[in-house]
Amino acid sequence: MKKAMSLALVSLCAAVVAPLFLTGCGGDGDSGTTPATNLNATGFWENPLNDATAAGNVSQNGGNVTGYLLLPPMGMGNLIGTVDGYHMSFTMAWDSGTSESGSGDFAFVDTGVDKLILTGNLPSVGNFVISWRGPSFEEHNPAGVTLTYTPPAPTW
C-alpha cells in the first residue's frame, strides 16, 4: 500500500511539473515575452535629456527590440531589449565599450505631439523619457522647435 501511494504521488507530481516545464519550450526563436498587441516601438525616438538631446532608431520584432541611441551623458550605444506587455528590460552596449542593464515602460499619451513614450532608467543616465517621433529620422516630427544634438547626431 505504501509503495502504491508513493507511486501515485510521484505520478501526480510529474503530471503537474511537466506541463510547467514544457510551457517555456517554444521553438519560435522569440525570447518568450509578449508585447501588448497595440505596441509598435519601431521608428525614430527623440527627446531632450540632461541638457542635450536623446535620439535614435528603434526596431521591434515581436517581443524583441533593438536600436542605436544617443543617450546623454553617456553617448551612443546599442539597445537590446525584450518587451513583456508594456514593460521592457534592456541592455545598453555603449560605443565606449561598457554595457549596463536598464528597464522602462511604454505608455500611450496624448499631449498633442507625443503619442508613445518610453519612461526608462539606466544607472549612468538616470531616469529618462524618450518619445516616438515618426517612422524614420527623415520623417519625424519633433516637439515644438528643432532639437540640437550634443554630440552632433550621426546620420541614421
mmCIF file of C-alpha atoms in Angstrom:
data_model
loop_
_atom_site.group_PDB
_atom_site.id
_atom_site.type_symbol
_atom_site.label_atom_id
_atom_site.label_comp_id
_atom_site.label_asym_id
_atom_site.label_seq_id
_atom_site.Cartn_x
_atom_site.Cartn_y
_atom_site.Cartn_z
ATOM 1 C CA MET A 1 0.000 0.000 0.000
ATOM 2 C CA LYS A 2 2.809 2.365 0.924
ATOM 3 C CA LYS A 3 4.529 1.607 -2.391
ATOM 4 C CA ALA A 4 1.306 2.291 -4.370
ATOM 5 C CA MET A 5 0.786 5.650 -2.593
ATOM 6 C CA SER A 6 4.377 6.683 -3.312
ATOM 7 C CA LEU A 7 3.991 5.778 -6.986
ATOM 8 C CA ALA A 8 0.707 7.720 -7.180
ATOM 9 C CA LEU A 9 2.333 10.760 -5.554
ATOM 10 C CA VAL A 10 5.284 10.683 -7.969
ATOM 11 C CA SER A 11 2.890 10.384 -10.940
ATOM 12 C CA LEU A 12 0.828 13.314 -9.665
ATOM 13 C CA CYS A 13 3.931 15.482 -9.230
ATOM 14 C CA ALA A 14 5.136 14.602 -12.725
ATOM 15 C CA ALA A 15 1.732 15.458 -14.173
ATOM 16 C CA VAL A 16 1.832 18.900 -12.528
ATOM 17 C CA VAL A 17 5.512 19.765 -13.105
ATOM 18 C CA ALA A 18 5.965 18.529 -16.701
ATOM 19 C CA PRO A 19 3.446 20.967 -18.266
ATOM 20 C CA LEU A 20 5.013 23.862 -16.351
ATOM 21 C CA PHE A 21 8.429 22.926 -17.709
ATOM 22 C CA LEU A 22 7.166 22.486 -21.260
ATOM 23 C CA THR A 23 5.418 25.879 -21.429
ATOM 24 C CA GLY A 24 8.832 27.534 -21.664
ATOM 25 C CA CYS A 25 9.914 25.332 -24.551
ATOM 26 C CA GLY A 26 8.845 27.359 -27.550
ATOM 27 C CA GLY A 27 10.774 26.840 -30.738
ATOM 28 C CA ASP A 28 9.772 30.030 -32.462
ATOM 29 C CA GLY A 29 13.119 31.682 -31.615
ATOM 30 C CA ASP A 30 11.423 34.505 -29.679
ATOM 31 C CA SER A 31 12.512 35.465 -26.185
ATOM 32 C CA GLY A 32 9.262 34.197 -24.715
ATOM 33 C CA THR A 33 7.961 37.667 -23.880
ATOM 34 C CA THR A 34 4.758 39.019 -25.360
ATOM 35 C CA PRO A 35 4.315 42.727 -26.132
ATOM 36 C CA ALA A 36 0.936 44.412 -25.798
ATOM 37 C CA THR A 37 -0.995 43.801 -29.017
ATOM 38 C CA ASN A 38 -1.099 47.519 -29.904
ATOM 39 C CA LEU A 39 2.582 48.238 -29.137
ATOM 40 C CA ASN A 40 4.856 49.040 -32.072
ATOM 41 C CA ALA A 41 8.074 50.750 -30.986
ATOM 42 C CA THR A 42 9.647 50.751 -34.462
ATOM 43 C CA GLY A 43 10.679 54.230 -35.575
ATOM 44 C CA PHE A 44 12.693 57.305 -34.666
ATOM 45 C CA TRP A 45 12.756 58.340 -30.988
ATOM 46 C CA GLU A 46 13.827 61.712 -29.582
ATOM 47 C CA ASN A 47 13.554 63.983 -26.525
ATOM 48 C CA PRO A 48 15.612 66.485 -24.500
ATOM 49 C CA LEU A 49 17.750 64.710 -21.898
ATOM 50 C CA ASN A 50 20.358 66.037 -19.451
ATOM 51 C CA ASP A 51 20.660 69.445 -21.209
ATOM 52 C CA ALA A 52 21.189 67.709 -24.569
ATOM 53 C CA THR A 53 19.034 65.533 -26.813
ATOM 54 C CA ALA A 54 18.416 61.805 -26.760
ATOM 55 C CA ALA A 55 17.652 60.315 -30.165
ATOM 56 C CA GLY A 56 17.885 57.198 -32.294
ATOM 57 C CA ASN A 57 16.212 54.473 -34.287
ATOM 58 C CA VAL A 58 14.459 51.508 -32.695
ATOM 59 C CA SER A 59 13.118 48.351 -34.314
ATOM 60 C CA GLN A 60 10.623 45.936 -32.753
ATOM 61 C CA ASN A 61 10.188 42.359 -33.958
ATOM 62 C CA GLY A 62 7.642 40.566 -31.775
ATOM 63 C CA GLY A 63 8.891 40.809 -28.196
ATOM 64 C CA ASN A 64 12.439 41.764 -29.244
ATOM 65 C CA VAL A 65 13.592 45.378 -29.521
ATOM 66 C CA THR A 66 16.896 46.638 -30.916
ATOM 67 C CA GLY A 67 18.148 50.116 -31.566
ATOM 68 C CA TYR A 68 21.036 52.533 -31.756
ATOM 69 C CA LEU A 69 20.544 55.509 -29.424
ATOM 70 C CA LEU A 70 22.257 58.690 -28.320
ATOM 71 C CA LEU A 71 21.567 58.987 -24.561
ATOM 72 C CA PRO A 72 23.433 61.875 -22.894
ATOM 73 C CA PRO A 73 25.665 61.999 -20.991
ATOM 74 C CA MET A 74 26.876 58.505 -21.990
ATOM 75 C CA GLY A 75 26.797 58.965 -25.771
ATOM 76 C CA MET A 76 25.876 56.394 -28.399
ATOM 77 C CA GLY A 77 25.042 52.743 -27.786
ATOM 78 C CA ASN A 78 23.221 49.649 -28.982
ATOM 79 C CA LEU A 79 19.990 48.810 -27.202
ATOM 80 C CA ILE A 80 18.880 45.174 -26.998
ATOM 81 C CA GLY A 81 15.659 44.519 -25.117
ATOM 82 C CA THR A 82 12.661 42.306 -24.582
ATOM 83 C CA VAL A 83 9.114 43.535 -24.127
ATOM 84 C CA ASP A 84 6.519 41.940 -21.881
ATOM 85 C CA GLY A 85 3.223 43.797 -22.122
ATOM 86 C CA TYR A 86 4.312 47.438 -21.970
ATOM 87 C CA HIS A 87 7.464 46.748 -19.882
ATOM 88 C CA MET A 88 10.898 46.478 -21.477
ATOM 89 C CA SER A 89 14.071 45.080 -19.922
ATOM 90 C CA PHE A 90 17.132 46.053 -21.924
ATOM 91 C CA THR A 91 20.886 46.258 -22.126
ATOM 92 C CA MET A 92 22.799 49.246 -23.485
ATOM 93 C CA ALA A 93 26.149 48.366 -25.032
ATOM 94 C CA TRP A 94 27.854 51.759 -25.208
ATOM 95 C CA ASP A 95 30.274 52.615 -28.011
ATOM 96 C CA SER A 96 32.825 53.289 -25.246
ATOM 97 C CA GLY A 97 32.956 49.518 -24.594
ATOM 98 C CA THR A 98 30.923 49.358 -21.379
ATOM 99 C CA SER A 99 27.424 47.982 -21.004
ATOM 100 C CA GLU A 100 24.664 48.156 -18.431
ATOM 101 C CA SER A 101 21.133 46.922 -17.838
ATOM 102 C CA GLY A 102 18.033 49.055 -17.584
ATOM 103 C CA SER A 103 14.283 48.874 -17.785
ATOM 104 C CA GLY A 104 11.339 51.010 -18.731
ATOM 105 C CA ASP A 105 7.674 51.173 -19.573
ATOM 106 C CA PHE A 106 5.945 52.213 -22.768
ATOM 107 C CA ALA A 107 2.832 54.358 -22.443
ATOM 108 C CA PHE A 108 0.399 55.954 -24.854
ATOM 109 C CA VAL A 109 -0.159 59.635 -24.094
ATOM 110 C CA ASP A 110 -1.853 62.468 -25.939
ATOM 111 C CA THR A 111 -0.039 65.745 -25.450
ATOM 112 C CA GLY A 112 -0.769 66.937 -28.968
ATOM 113 C CA VAL A 113 2.745 65.904 -30.023
ATOM 114 C CA ASP A 114 3.734 62.811 -28.071
ATOM 115 C CA LYS A 115 1.733 59.650 -28.695
ATOM 116 C CA LEU A 116 4.037 56.848 -27.448
ATOM 117 C CA ILE A 117 6.715 57.358 -24.810
ATOM 118 C CA LEU A 118 9.257 55.164 -23.049
ATOM 119 C CA THR A 119 9.972 56.077 -19.437
ATOM 120 C CA GLY A 120 13.200 54.308 -18.577
ATOM 121 C CA ASN A 121 16.131 54.134 -16.224
ATOM 122 C CA LEU A 122 19.828 53.392 -16.639
ATOM 123 C CA PRO A 123 22.376 53.742 -13.818
ATOM 124 C CA SER A 124 24.659 56.072 -15.840
ATOM 125 C CA VAL A 125 21.857 58.169 -17.349
ATOM 126 C CA GLY A 126 19.258 58.127 -14.579
ATOM 127 C CA ASN A 127 15.538 58.393 -15.260
ATOM 128 C CA PHE A 128 14.656 59.433 -18.790
ATOM 129 C CA VAL A 129 11.695 59.822 -21.126
ATOM 130 C CA ILE A 130 12.044 59.399 -24.873
ATOM 131 C CA SER A 131 9.213 59.805 -27.397
ATOM 132 C CA TRP A 132 8.326 58.165 -30.687
ATOM 133 C CA ARG A 133 8.620 60.893 -33.345
ATOM 134 C CA GLY A 134 7.896 59.089 -36.607
ATOM 135 C CA PRO A 135 8.797 56.149 -38.799
ATOM 136 C CA SER A 136 12.335 57.434 -39.520
ATOM 137 C CA PHE A 137 14.778 60.302 -38.947
ATOM 138 C CA GLU A 138 13.792 61.735 -42.325
ATOM 139 C CA GLU A 139 10.071 61.600 -41.479
ATOM 140 C CA HIS A 140 9.968 62.702 -37.847
ATOM 141 C CA ASN A 141 8.126 65.473 -36.081
ATOM 142 C CA PRO A 142 9.999 66.903 -33.057
ATOM 143 C CA ALA A 143 8.065 68.707 -30.329
ATOM 144 C CA GLY A 144 7.940 72.453 -30.931
ATOM 145 C CA VAL A 145 11.371 73.577 -32.093
ATOM 146 C CA THR A 146 14.055 71.636 -33.897
ATOM 147 C CA LEU A 147 16.241 69.926 -31.322
ATOM 148 C CA THR A 148 20.021 70.177 -31.435
ATOM 149 C CA TYR A 149 22.330 67.264 -30.694
ATOM 150 C CA THR A 150 25.341 67.126 -28.390
ATOM 151 C CA PRO A 151 27.452 65.431 -29.622
ATOM 152 C CA PRO A 152 26.261 66.105 -33.194
ATOM 153 C CA ALA A 153 23.763 63.485 -34.322
ATOM 154 C CA PRO A 154 25.106 60.832 -36.642
ATOM 155 C CA THR A 155 23.319 60.128 -39.877
ATOM 156 C CA TRP A 156 20.814 57.416 -39.074
#
